[in-house]
């Protein structure tokens, strides 16, 4: 089924019904009451219902403030409304337990829009995109839309990306490109970008260690490439024993302050979103970037032409932050996520764990220890290994069945047999009915099958009869247009 509620059929797309959300009509539908869906990375309806009170109070508060000047409905500032960025910086500083400056924040329409904005604004058109071997799958689809850029994978471990391998692979790619003279370079500041998820990695749930983060920052500054951190899960940290990991943007700032020669942060961007901590439908996110990159973004033609993005929703969220509604909502979400990730492994390890494994839903490898945050639960793969060496692929014993069969699927229609069209003949060619006895030989011919398609000139009666088309000259063969049988 396509995203607009149409199903491809033999006669083209067929309209079924309008979709209510992205997962409607699919096996990953999170609104099915009889299925515990673990496939979709989205808040469930139990969490989204809490948003109605948040937005009702925030919208009433913001509309009361806008009655005099109605600035919210005008073209907005390129970086986003200043009150939104001010409230967001305070909210992030309290959650990160770190300094967040208002001037480092840029309003976006979510993490995907922020990623596209970064690739358009900072990376050369023929640049290189480095990604971890295990990464967010739809990000690869975004990268493939930049057809002139090259995608290169980097090894990944249980502590995050391997910094030594990252530095070696990036150096090899940079050496292969050679020196780019001034006239050969575009106005973009970076020749390559490294896309990473250092905190609560998707899909493994791994948090990169402090040493790994420092190694990535040093490699980026030494080889002059940009690091984009997908930090959408950072605020979903619910472990009391393990402290919340620092974001890579903060690590670069600390290294610049403690370095002997000093330096200015310019190689790391934090890409955040409200999709996981509030609701995906608000389509609001932010970029936390160094000052030189913020200045370049504020002069972007894409942002200047529209007066920023999503200014109205940013204003409503500013009221939600000012009233403390988002803080209370996030505390509730963290408690729910912690309860789910702690209960699910115990449920699958109970008396029914064997039956669940045999059904293909929980591999024999079992669930890994409960993560310290994020919305991902790591499962070991129960599979037969085929092939040779480390490149062997995992083959599941039996395909897992997720969700229920879709009710709109219909039985497959029987395909109609195609009949070959008879050869076309000019209308001036003489036609006559097949005689019962052949003119030569005197032997009785087997009667031919009757055909429905009759030439207009041989239609003396309403009952269709077989016929032959032939030439008057002797020796030419006779041919039946219905079955193409030939006679001499």
Tab-separated table of C-alpha atoms in Angstrom:
chain	number	residue	atom	x	y	z
A	1	UNK	CA	0.000	0.000	0.000
A	2	UNK	CA	1.284	3.454	-0.847
A	3	UNK	CA	1.361	6.365	1.608
A	4	UNK	CA	-1.761	7.963	0.090
A	5	UNK	CA	-4.022	5.007	0.829
A	6	UNK	CA	-3.810	3.384	-2.606
A	7	UNK	CA	-2.997	-0.234	-3.369
A	8	UNK	CA	-1.283	-1.259	-6.582
A	9	UNK	CA	-3.398	-3.702	-8.546
A	10	UNK	CA	-3.517	-5.165	-12.073
A	11	UNK	CA	-5.346	-2.102	-13.339
A	12	UNK	CA	-3.186	0.434	-11.512
A	13	UNK	CA	-3.605	2.062	-8.088
A	14	UNK	CA	-6.944	1.407	-6.397
A	15	UNK	CA	-8.312	3.797	-3.762
A	16	UNK	CA	-9.142	1.971	-0.536
A	17	UNK	CA	-9.661	4.495	2.249
A	18	UNK	CA	-7.934	7.624	3.543
A	19	UNK	CA	-5.030	6.951	5.902
A	20	UNK	CA	-5.155	8.403	9.402
A	21	UNK	CA	-1.403	8.186	10.080
A	22	UNK	CA	1.817	6.796	8.624
A	23	UNK	CA	1.342	3.271	9.989
A	24	UNK	CA	-2.357	2.948	9.150
A	25	UNK	CA	-3.177	-0.165	7.139
A	26	UNK	CA	0.246	-1.707	7.795
A	27	UNK	CA	1.521	-4.501	10.033
A	28	UNK	CA	3.354	-1.869	12.110
A	29	UNK	CA	0.120	-0.147	13.161
A	30	UNK	CA	0.603	0.953	16.774
A	31	UNK	CA	-3.137	1.455	17.258
A	32	UNK	CA	-3.998	-2.261	17.201
A	33	UNK	CA	-5.159	-3.227	20.694
A	34	UNK	CA	-4.431	-6.941	20.352
A	35	UNK	CA	-0.822	-6.545	19.159
A	36	UNK	CA	2.198	-5.333	21.121
A	37	UNK	CA	4.077	-3.659	18.298
A	38	UNK	CA	7.857	-3.511	18.608
A	39	UNK	CA	8.603	-2.509	15.012
A	40	UNK	CA	7.679	1.175	14.834
A	41	UNK	CA	9.896	3.784	16.489
A	42	UNK	CA	7.057	6.083	17.486
A	43	UNK	CA	5.108	6.932	20.651
A	44	UNK	CA	2.004	4.844	21.184
A	45	UNK	CA	-1.540	6.183	21.541
A	46	UNK	CA	-1.300	5.990	25.348
A	47	UNK	CA	1.439	8.630	25.240
A	48	UNK	CA	-0.006	10.724	22.428
A	49	UNK	CA	-3.337	11.134	24.237
A	50	UNK	CA	-1.493	13.044	26.941
A	51	UNK	CA	-0.522	15.692	24.382
A	52	UNK	CA	-4.066	17.000	24.037
A	53	UNK	CA	-3.999	18.699	27.440
A	54	UNK	CA	-0.482	20.039	26.799
A	55	UNK	CA	-1.415	21.720	23.522
A	56	UNK	CA	-4.790	22.924	24.742
A	57	UNK	CA	-3.199	24.866	27.611
A	58	UNK	CA	-0.193	26.036	25.584
A	59	UNK	CA	-2.324	27.259	22.669
A	60	UNK	CA	-4.688	29.187	24.960
A	61	UNK	CA	-1.711	30.830	26.669
A	62	UNK	CA	-0.051	31.800	23.384
A	63	UNK	CA	-3.218	33.112	21.718
A	64	UNK	CA	-3.867	35.391	24.693
A	65	UNK	CA	-0.392	36.909	24.185
A	66	UNK	CA	-0.852	37.369	20.421
A	67	UNK	CA	-4.122	39.329	20.486
A	68	UNK	CA	-2.357	42.699	20.426
A	69	UNK	CA	0.343	42.391	17.735
A	70	UNK	CA	-0.049	38.877	16.280
A	71	UNK	CA	3.682	38.562	15.604
A	72	UNK	CA	3.320	34.793	15.557
A	73	UNK	CA	1.407	34.882	12.258
A	74	UNK	CA	4.006	37.013	10.435
A	75	UNK	CA	7.065	35.723	8.563
A	76	UNK	CA	9.378	34.591	11.313
A	77	UNK	CA	13.055	35.119	12.067
A	78	UNK	CA	15.416	32.951	10.034
A	79	UNK	CA	16.817	31.152	13.078
A	80	UNK	CA	13.368	30.822	14.678
A	81	UNK	CA	11.428	32.947	17.218
A	82	UNK	CA	13.805	34.226	19.860
A	83	UNK	CA	11.444	33.343	22.752
A	84	UNK	CA	11.311	29.737	21.503
A	85	UNK	CA	15.094	29.476	21.322
A	86	UNK	CA	15.438	31.130	24.719
A	87	UNK	CA	12.996	28.738	26.413
A	88	UNK	CA	14.499	25.768	24.563
A	89	UNK	CA	18.025	26.638	25.701
A	90	UNK	CA	16.893	26.689	29.346
A	91	UNK	CA	15.001	23.423	28.948
A	92	UNK	CA	17.964	21.659	27.309
A	93	UNK	CA	20.452	23.033	29.838
A	94	UNK	CA	18.408	21.643	32.725
A	95	UNK	CA	18.015	18.254	31.040
A	96	UNK	CA	21.563	17.947	29.725
A	97	UNK	CA	23.022	19.412	32.928
A	98	UNK	CA	25.277	21.407	30.635
A	99	UNK	CA	25.454	24.873	29.125
A	100	UNK	CA	23.277	25.546	26.075
A	101	UNK	CA	23.364	28.976	24.408
A	102	UNK	CA	20.342	30.451	22.681
A	103	UNK	CA	22.463	31.781	19.805
A	104	UNK	CA	23.656	28.257	18.959
A	105	UNK	CA	20.127	27.021	18.186
A	106	UNK	CA	18.370	26.955	14.790
A	107	UNK	CA	14.698	26.022	14.382
A	108	UNK	CA	13.976	23.107	12.000
A	109	UNK	CA	11.008	20.946	10.999
A	110	UNK	CA	12.483	17.884	12.680
A	111	UNK	CA	15.649	15.810	12.546
A	112	UNK	CA	15.154	14.723	8.922
A	113	UNK	CA	14.755	18.325	7.767
A	114	UNK	CA	17.800	19.293	9.816
A	115	UNK	CA	19.865	16.569	8.138
A	116	UNK	CA	18.813	17.697	4.682
A	117	UNK	CA	19.560	21.320	5.574
A	118	UNK	CA	23.062	20.361	6.712
A	119	UNK	CA	23.845	18.417	3.538
A	120	UNK	CA	22.584	21.255	1.340
A	121	UNK	CA	24.353	24.026	3.231
A	122	UNK	CA	27.709	22.647	4.396
A	123	UNK	CA	28.855	19.723	2.213
A	124	UNK	CA	30.219	19.905	-1.319
A	125	UNK	CA	27.949	18.455	-4.013
A	126	UNK	CA	30.480	15.704	-4.803
A	127	UNK	CA	31.389	15.133	-1.157
A	128	UNK	CA	31.579	11.928	0.862
A	129	UNK	CA	29.086	10.733	3.504
A	130	UNK	CA	30.534	8.406	6.154
A	131	UNK	CA	28.048	6.276	8.105
A	132	UNK	CA	28.304	3.568	10.733
A	133	UNK	CA	27.857	-0.025	9.616
A	134	UNK	CA	24.718	-0.206	11.757
A	135	UNK	CA	22.632	2.927	11.495
A	136	UNK	CA	19.149	4.372	11.103
A	137	UNK	CA	17.836	2.779	7.901
A	138	UNK	CA	15.832	5.729	6.542
A	139	UNK	CA	18.886	7.993	6.832
A	140	UNK	CA	20.439	5.896	4.062
A	141	UNK	CA	17.420	6.698	1.880
A	142	UNK	CA	17.991	10.405	2.550
A	143	UNK	CA	21.664	10.120	1.593
A	144	UNK	CA	20.868	8.303	-1.653
A	145	UNK	CA	18.838	11.271	-2.826
A	146	UNK	CA	22.149	13.177	-3.051
A	147	UNK	CA	23.228	11.155	-6.069
A	148	UNK	CA	26.576	12.900	-6.564
A	149	UNK	CA	27.777	12.118	-3.021
A	150	UNK	CA	29.598	8.916	-2.145
A	151	UNK	CA	28.472	6.797	0.850
A	152	UNK	CA	31.192	4.974	2.818
A	153	UNK	CA	30.616	2.728	5.874
A	154	UNK	CA	32.729	2.702	9.030
A	155	UNK	CA	33.149	-0.268	11.454
A	156	UNK	CA	30.985	-0.253	14.576
A	157	UNK	CA	31.586	-1.932	17.951
A	158	UNK	CA	29.843	-2.340	21.309
A	159	UNK	CA	31.325	1.009	22.392
A	160	UNK	CA	30.274	2.901	19.295
A	161	UNK	CA	32.170	3.659	16.137
A	162	UNK	CA	35.857	2.632	16.025
A	163	UNK	CA	37.790	5.964	15.967
A	164	UNK	CA	41.001	4.468	14.560
A	165	UNK	CA	39.137	2.899	11.649
A	166	UNK	CA	37.199	6.108	11.084
A	167	UNK	CA	40.393	8.133	10.864
A	168	UNK	CA	42.044	5.586	8.536
A	169	UNK	CA	39.061	5.379	6.155
A	170	UNK	CA	38.544	9.151	6.049
A	171	UNK	CA	42.243	9.764	5.413
A	172	UNK	CA	42.220	7.270	2.542
A	173	UNK	CA	39.195	8.932	0.942
A	174	UNK	CA	40.697	12.378	1.330
A	175	UNK	CA	43.980	11.225	-0.211
A	176	UNK	CA	42.120	9.694	-3.153
A	177	UNK	CA	40.358	12.996	-3.827
A	178	UNK	CA	43.669	14.862	-3.986
A	179	UNK	CA	44.226	18.565	-3.437
A	180	UNK	CA	41.249	20.692	-4.337
A	181	UNK	CA	42.418	24.096	-5.566
A	182	UNK	CA	40.510	27.251	-4.776
A	183	UNK	CA	38.832	27.399	-8.184
A	184	UNK	CA	37.832	23.746	-7.935
A	185	UNK	CA	36.065	24.113	-4.569
A	186	UNK	CA	32.560	25.386	-4.041
A	187	UNK	CA	31.432	27.756	-1.319
A	188	UNK	CA	30.663	24.813	1.003
A	189	UNK	CA	33.000	24.581	4.040
A	190	UNK	CA	33.334	20.758	4.262
A	191	UNK	CA	34.293	18.068	1.787
A	192	UNK	CA	32.779	15.229	3.854
A	193	UNK	CA	30.322	14.525	6.675
A	194	UNK	CA	30.122	11.730	9.245
A	195	UNK	CA	26.594	10.775	10.340
A	196	UNK	CA	26.510	9.159	13.787
A	197	UNK	CA	24.127	8.383	16.655
A	198	UNK	CA	26.433	8.490	19.687
A	199	UNK	CA	23.768	8.429	22.443
A	200	UNK	CA	21.267	5.523	22.600
A	201	UNK	CA	22.233	4.365	19.142
A	202	UNK	CA	19.576	3.283	16.670
A	203	UNK	CA	19.252	0.298	16.291
A	204	UNK	CA	21.680	-1.145	18.877
A	205	UNK	CA	21.000	1.162	21.862
A	206	UNK	CA	24.761	1.609	22.440
A	207	UNK	CA	26.081	4.802	24.044
A	208	UNK	CA	29.525	5.845	22.810
A	209	UNK	CA	32.158	6.081	25.527
A	210	UNK	CA	33.977	9.301	26.379
A	211	UNK	CA	37.154	8.004	24.715
A	212	UNK	CA	35.305	7.180	21.510
A	213	UNK	CA	33.683	10.626	21.403
A	214	UNK	CA	37.034	12.342	21.941
A	215	UNK	CA	38.610	10.229	19.197
A	216	UNK	CA	35.874	11.150	16.728
A	217	UNK	CA	36.251	14.866	17.480
A	218	UNK	CA	40.047	14.754	17.084
A	219	UNK	CA	39.732	12.952	13.765
A	220	UNK	CA	37.179	15.478	12.524
A	221	UNK	CA	39.360	18.440	13.415
A	222	UNK	CA	42.495	16.837	11.972
A	223	UNK	CA	40.939	15.809	8.644
A	224	UNK	CA	38.506	18.741	8.377
A	225	UNK	CA	35.183	16.921	8.039
A	226	UNK	CA	31.811	17.635	9.636
A	227	UNK	CA	30.194	15.399	12.267
A	228	UNK	CA	26.377	15.316	12.422
A	229	UNK	CA	24.998	13.754	15.614
A	230	UNK	CA	21.449	12.413	15.520
A	231	UNK	CA	20.575	13.320	19.130
A	232	UNK	CA	16.855	12.511	19.137
A	233	UNK	CA	17.105	10.005	22.031
A	234	UNK	CA	19.369	11.973	24.386
A	235	UNK	CA	16.559	13.237	26.610
A	236	UNK	CA	15.027	9.759	27.011
A	237	UNK	CA	17.546	8.691	29.656
A	238	UNK	CA	16.022	6.800	32.590
A	239	UNK	CA	18.878	4.975	34.290
A	240	UNK	CA	19.648	6.045	37.854
A	241	UNK	CA	22.882	4.053	38.057
A	242	UNK	CA	24.430	5.258	34.777
A	243	UNK	CA	24.720	9.044	34.290
A	244	UNK	CA	23.408	10.570	31.092
A	245	UNK	CA	26.162	10.583	28.432
A	246	UNK	CA	27.411	13.869	27.090
A	247	UNK	CA	26.522	14.884	23.557
A	248	UNK	CA	29.372	15.144	21.063
A	249	UNK	CA	28.834	18.900	20.678
A	250	UNK	CA	29.767	19.382	24.341
A	251	UNK	CA	32.824	17.120	23.985
A	252	UNK	CA	34.231	19.260	21.170
A	253	UNK	CA	33.709	22.441	23.193
A	254	UNK	CA	35.564	20.929	26.169
A	255	UNK	CA	38.477	19.778	23.989
A	256	UNK	CA	38.811	23.250	22.494
A	257	UNK	CA	38.924	24.821	25.957
A	258	UNK	CA	41.563	22.413	27.302
A	259	UNK	CA	43.735	22.204	24.167
A	260	UNK	CA	47.167	23.877	24.444
A	261	UNK	CA	46.597	26.105	21.444
A	262	UNK	CA	42.906	26.589	22.120
A	263	UNK	CA	40.585	26.694	19.145
A	264	UNK	CA	37.051	27.419	18.074
A	265	UNK	CA	34.423	24.644	17.816
A	266	UNK	CA	33.388	24.188	14.196
A	267	UNK	CA	33.180	20.468	13.357
A	268	UNK	CA	30.178	19.050	15.298
A	269	UNK	CA	26.432	19.718	14.942
A	270	UNK	CA	23.756	18.308	17.260
A	271	UNK	CA	20.491	17.459	15.483
A	272	UNK	CA	17.500	17.253	17.872
A	273	UNK	CA	13.750	16.769	17.574
A	274	UNK	CA	10.490	16.850	19.554
A	275	UNK	CA	9.243	13.708	17.793
A	276	UNK	CA	10.405	11.287	20.506
A	277	UNK	CA	9.942	13.459	23.586
A	278	UNK	CA	6.543	14.980	22.694
A	279	UNK	CA	4.803	14.025	19.430
A	280	UNK	CA	5.979	13.372	15.853
A	281	UNK	CA	3.103	15.382	14.402
A	282	UNK	CA	4.394	18.745	15.657
A	283	UNK	CA	7.278	18.594	13.114
A	284	UNK	CA	9.609	20.788	15.168
A	285	UNK	CA	13.290	20.233	15.859
A	286	UNK	CA	16.508	22.168	16.349
A	287	UNK	CA	20.148	22.296	15.326
A	288	UNK	CA	22.799	23.135	17.910
A	289	UNK	CA	25.771	24.338	15.883
A	290	UNK	CA	28.957	26.404	16.353
A	291	UNK	CA	28.772	30.137	15.710
A	292	UNK	CA	30.421	30.096	12.227
A	293	UNK	CA	27.927	27.507	10.978
A	294	UNK	CA	24.964	29.313	12.574
A	295	UNK	CA	25.908	32.494	10.701
A	296	UNK	CA	25.958	30.572	7.431
A	297	UNK	CA	22.564	28.997	8.150
A	298	UNK	CA	20.932	32.342	8.951
A	299	UNK	CA	21.961	33.595	5.503
A	300	UNK	CA	20.589	30.490	3.781
A	301	UNK	CA	18.229	31.282	0.939
A	302	UNK	CA	15.950	28.397	1.920
A	303	UNK	CA	15.378	29.777	5.425
A	304	UNK	CA	15.308	33.444	4.421
A	305	UNK	CA	12.738	32.891	1.682
A	306	UNK	CA	10.205	31.380	4.078
A	307	UNK	CA	11.057	33.462	7.125
A	308	UNK	CA	12.286	30.456	9.063
A	309	UNK	CA	10.188	27.295	9.391
A	310	UNK	CA	7.131	26.347	11.427
A	311	UNK	CA	7.019	29.585	13.416
A	312	UNK	CA	3.467	29.028	14.684
A	313	UNK	CA	4.183	25.627	16.248
A	314	UNK	CA	7.438	26.966	17.675
A	315	UNK	CA	5.472	29.736	19.406
A	316	UNK	CA	3.026	27.247	20.921
A	317	UNK	CA	5.921	25.097	22.130
A	318	UNK	CA	7.522	28.186	23.669
A	319	UNK	CA	4.408	28.582	25.840
A	320	UNK	CA	4.501	24.863	26.715
A	321	UNK	CA	8.116	25.251	27.819
A	322	UNK	CA	7.393	28.454	29.726
A	323	UNK	CA	4.475	26.873	31.627
A	324	UNK	CA	6.506	23.751	32.445
A	325	UNK	CA	4.100	21.503	30.550
A	326	UNK	CA	6.816	19.817	28.506
A	327	UNK	CA	8.914	19.058	31.586
A	328	UNK	CA	6.029	17.234	33.255
A	329	UNK	CA	5.105	15.427	30.047
A	330	UNK	CA	8.677	14.237	29.486
A	331	UNK	CA	8.874	12.921	33.056
A	332	UNK	CA	5.758	10.838	32.368
A	333	UNK	CA	7.168	9.536	29.077
A	334	UNK	CA	10.454	8.534	30.742
A	335	UNK	CA	8.605	6.572	33.437
A	336	UNK	CA	6.492	4.750	30.839
A	337	UNK	CA	9.500	3.908	28.675
A	338	UNK	CA	11.491	2.686	31.653
A	339	UNK	CA	8.636	0.442	32.775
A	340	UNK	CA	8.261	-1.027	29.283
A	341	UNK	CA	11.936	-1.761	28.697
A	342	UNK	CA	12.324	-3.320	32.153
A	343	UNK	CA	9.144	-5.420	31.964
A	344	UNK	CA	9.456	-6.795	28.448
A	345	UNK	CA	12.696	-8.795	28.976
A	346	UNK	CA	11.242	-10.371	32.128
A	347	UNK	CA	8.039	-11.266	30.282
A	348	UNK	CA	9.878	-12.955	27.438
A	349	UNK	CA	12.126	-14.817	29.873
A	350	UNK	CA	9.125	-16.233	31.772
A	351	UNK	CA	7.439	-19.633	31.351
A	352	UNK	CA	6.310	-18.812	27.809
A	353	UNK	CA	9.763	-17.841	26.547
A	354	UNK	CA	10.320	-21.221	24.881
A	355	UNK	CA	7.070	-21.076	22.941
A	356	UNK	CA	7.756	-17.505	21.903
A	357	UNK	CA	11.200	-18.475	20.639
A	358	UNK	CA	9.774	-21.382	18.650
A	359	UNK	CA	7.242	-19.013	17.088
A	360	UNK	CA	10.103	-16.920	15.758
A	361	UNK	CA	9.353	-13.786	17.772
A	362	UNK	CA	12.151	-13.986	20.348
A	363	UNK	CA	15.415	-15.490	19.093
A	364	UNK	CA	17.316	-17.961	21.199
A	365	UNK	CA	19.997	-15.340	21.753
A	366	UNK	CA	17.491	-13.524	23.962
A	367	UNK	CA	17.223	-9.872	24.873
A	368	UNK	CA	20.265	-7.914	25.880
A	369	UNK	CA	20.345	-6.175	29.287
A	370	UNK	CA	17.888	-3.331	29.649
A	371	UNK	CA	19.239	-0.157	28.058
A	372	UNK	CA	19.843	3.016	30.014
A	373	UNK	CA	17.607	5.090	27.780
A	374	UNK	CA	16.210	5.615	24.324
A	375	UNK	CA	13.337	3.730	22.770
A	376	UNK	CA	15.186	0.644	21.518
A	377	UNK	CA	15.515	-2.871	22.905
A	378	UNK	CA	18.327	-5.021	21.547
A	379	UNK	CA	17.544	-8.623	20.623
A	380	UNK	CA	20.051	-11.345	19.802
A	381	UNK	CA	19.607	-13.081	16.450
A	382	UNK	CA	18.695	-16.773	16.409
A	383	UNK	CA	19.845	-17.846	13.005
A	384	UNK	CA	21.790	-20.322	10.973
A	385	UNK	CA	25.054	-18.949	9.680
A	386	UNK	CA	25.694	-19.566	6.018
A	387	UNK	CA	28.634	-18.524	3.901
A	388	UNK	CA	32.255	-18.107	4.807
A	389	UNK	CA	34.120	-15.938	7.280
A	390	UNK	CA	32.903	-12.763	8.895
A	391	UNK	CA	30.862	-11.844	5.834
A	392	UNK	CA	28.398	-14.678	6.449
A	393	UNK	CA	24.808	-13.548	6.531
A	394	UNK	CA	22.264	-14.527	9.145
A	395	UNK	CA	19.381	-16.606	7.873
A	396	UNK	CA	16.356	-16.800	10.200
A	397	UNK	CA	14.936	-20.208	10.950
A	398	UNK	CA	11.443	-19.068	10.084
A	399	UNK	CA	10.187	-15.607	9.194
A	400	UNK	CA	8.603	-13.772	12.145
A	401	UNK	CA	4.950	-12.843	11.782
A	402	UNK	CA	4.365	-9.336	13.041
A	403	UNK	CA	0.856	-8.090	13.723
A	404	UNK	CA	-2.310	-9.343	12.067
A	405	UNK	CA	-3.071	-9.937	8.392
A	406	UNK	CA	-4.427	-6.865	6.713
A	407	UNK	CA	-8.209	-7.061	6.299
A	408	UNK	CA	-8.238	-5.266	2.962
A	409	UNK	CA	-6.209	-7.934	1.154
A	410	UNK	CA	-8.390	-9.771	-1.351
A	411	UNK	CA	-7.937	-13.170	-3.057
A	412	UNK	CA	-5.803	-13.045	-6.116
A	413	UNK	CA	-7.770	-12.706	-9.316
A	414	UNK	CA	-7.524	-15.340	-12.037
A	415	UNK	CA	-5.486	-14.111	-14.923
A	416	UNK	CA	-7.242	-14.119	-18.258
A	417	UNK	CA	-5.617	-15.988	-21.113
A	418	UNK	CA	-4.316	-13.732	-23.800
A	419	UNK	CA	-5.208	-14.651	-27.360
A	420	UNK	CA	-2.870	-13.765	-30.118
A	421	UNK	CA	-4.435	-11.468	-32.642
A	422	UNK	CA	-4.797	-12.963	-36.143
A	423	UNK	CA	-2.704	-11.511	-38.923
A	424	UNK	CA	-4.360	-8.527	-40.521
A	425	UNK	CA	-5.448	-8.816	-44.146
A	426	UNK	CA	-6.453	-6.121	-46.608
A	427	UNK	CA	-10.179	-5.790	-47.063
A	428	UNK	CA	-9.789	-6.370	-50.804
A	429	UNK	CA	-8.544	-9.940	-50.271
A	430	UNK	CA	-11.183	-12.510	-51.186
A	431	UNK	CA	-12.586	-14.678	-48.408
A	432	UNK	CA	-14.810	-17.691	-48.426
A	433	UNK	CA	-15.944	-20.402	-46.080
A	434	UNK	CA	-13.914	-23.574	-45.653
A	435	UNK	CA	-15.269	-26.339	-47.957
A	436	UNK	CA	-16.145	-29.669	-46.406
A	437	UNK	CA	-13.785	-31.517	-48.734
A	438	UNK	CA	-10.414	-30.289	-49.917
A	439	UNK	CA	-10.148	-29.511	-53.623
A	440	UNK	CA	-7.021	-31.652	-54.004
A	441	UNK	CA	-6.793	-35.190	-52.704
A	442	UNK	CA	-10.458	-35.853	-52.031
A	443	UNK	CA	-9.704	-36.691	-48.396
A	444	UNK	CA	-12.097	-35.426	-45.739
A	445	UNK	CA	-10.530	-32.848	-43.473
A	446	UNK	CA	-11.025	-32.749	-39.714
A	447	UNK	CA	-13.615	-30.100	-38.843
A	448	UNK	CA	-12.124	-26.949	-37.430
A	449	UNK	CA	-13.053	-25.302	-34.155
A	450	UNK	CA	-15.589	-22.565	-34.553
A	451	UNK	CA	-14.379	-19.035	-33.842
A	452	UNK	CA	-16.281	-16.001	-32.745
A	453	UNK	CA	-14.293	-13.446	-34.719
A	454	UNK	CA	-15.630	-13.410	-38.271
A	455	UNK	CA	-14.553	-11.179	-41.106
A	456	UNK	CA	-17.250	-8.636	-42.065
A	457	UNK	CA	-17.396	-9.949	-45.633
A	458	UNK	CA	-18.131	-13.493	-44.466
A	459	UNK	CA	-21.092	-12.842	-42.212
A	460	UNK	CA	-24.122	-14.144	-44.118
A	461	UNK	CA	-25.802	-15.430	-40.984
A	462	UNK	CA	-25.841	-14.612	-37.275
A	463	UNK	CA	-24.083	-17.876	-36.444
A	464	UNK	CA	-20.283	-17.481	-36.570
A	465	UNK	CA	-18.545	-19.939	-38.870
A	466	UNK	CA	-14.883	-20.758	-39.475
A	467	UNK	CA	-13.329	-19.368	-42.609
A	468	UNK	CA	-10.073	-19.299	-44.542
A	469	UNK	CA	-8.330	-16.405	-46.192
A	470	UNK	CA	-6.390	-17.380	-49.286
A	471	UNK	CA	-5.182	-16.128	-52.632
A	472	UNK	CA	-6.751	-17.268	-55.896
A	473	UNK	CA	-3.399	-18.381	-57.284
A	474	UNK	CA	-2.820	-22.103	-57.090
A	475	UNK	CA	-0.276	-23.410	-54.632
A	476	UNK	CA	-0.724	-20.702	-52.008
A	477	UNK	CA	-1.590	-21.964	-48.573
A	478	UNK	CA	-4.883	-21.469	-46.795
A	479	UNK	CA	-4.859	-19.990	-43.295
A	480	UNK	CA	-7.506	-19.733	-40.594
A	481	UNK	CA	-7.217	-16.360	-38.776
A	482	UNK	CA	-8.675	-17.753	-35.546
A	483	UNK	CA	-6.135	-20.494	-34.857
A	484	UNK	CA	-3.562	-19.834	-37.594
A	485	UNK	CA	-3.863	-23.438	-38.908
A	486	UNK	CA	-2.514	-23.780	-42.445
A	487	UNK	CA	-3.619	-26.037	-45.285
A	488	UNK	CA	-2.170	-26.726	-48.704
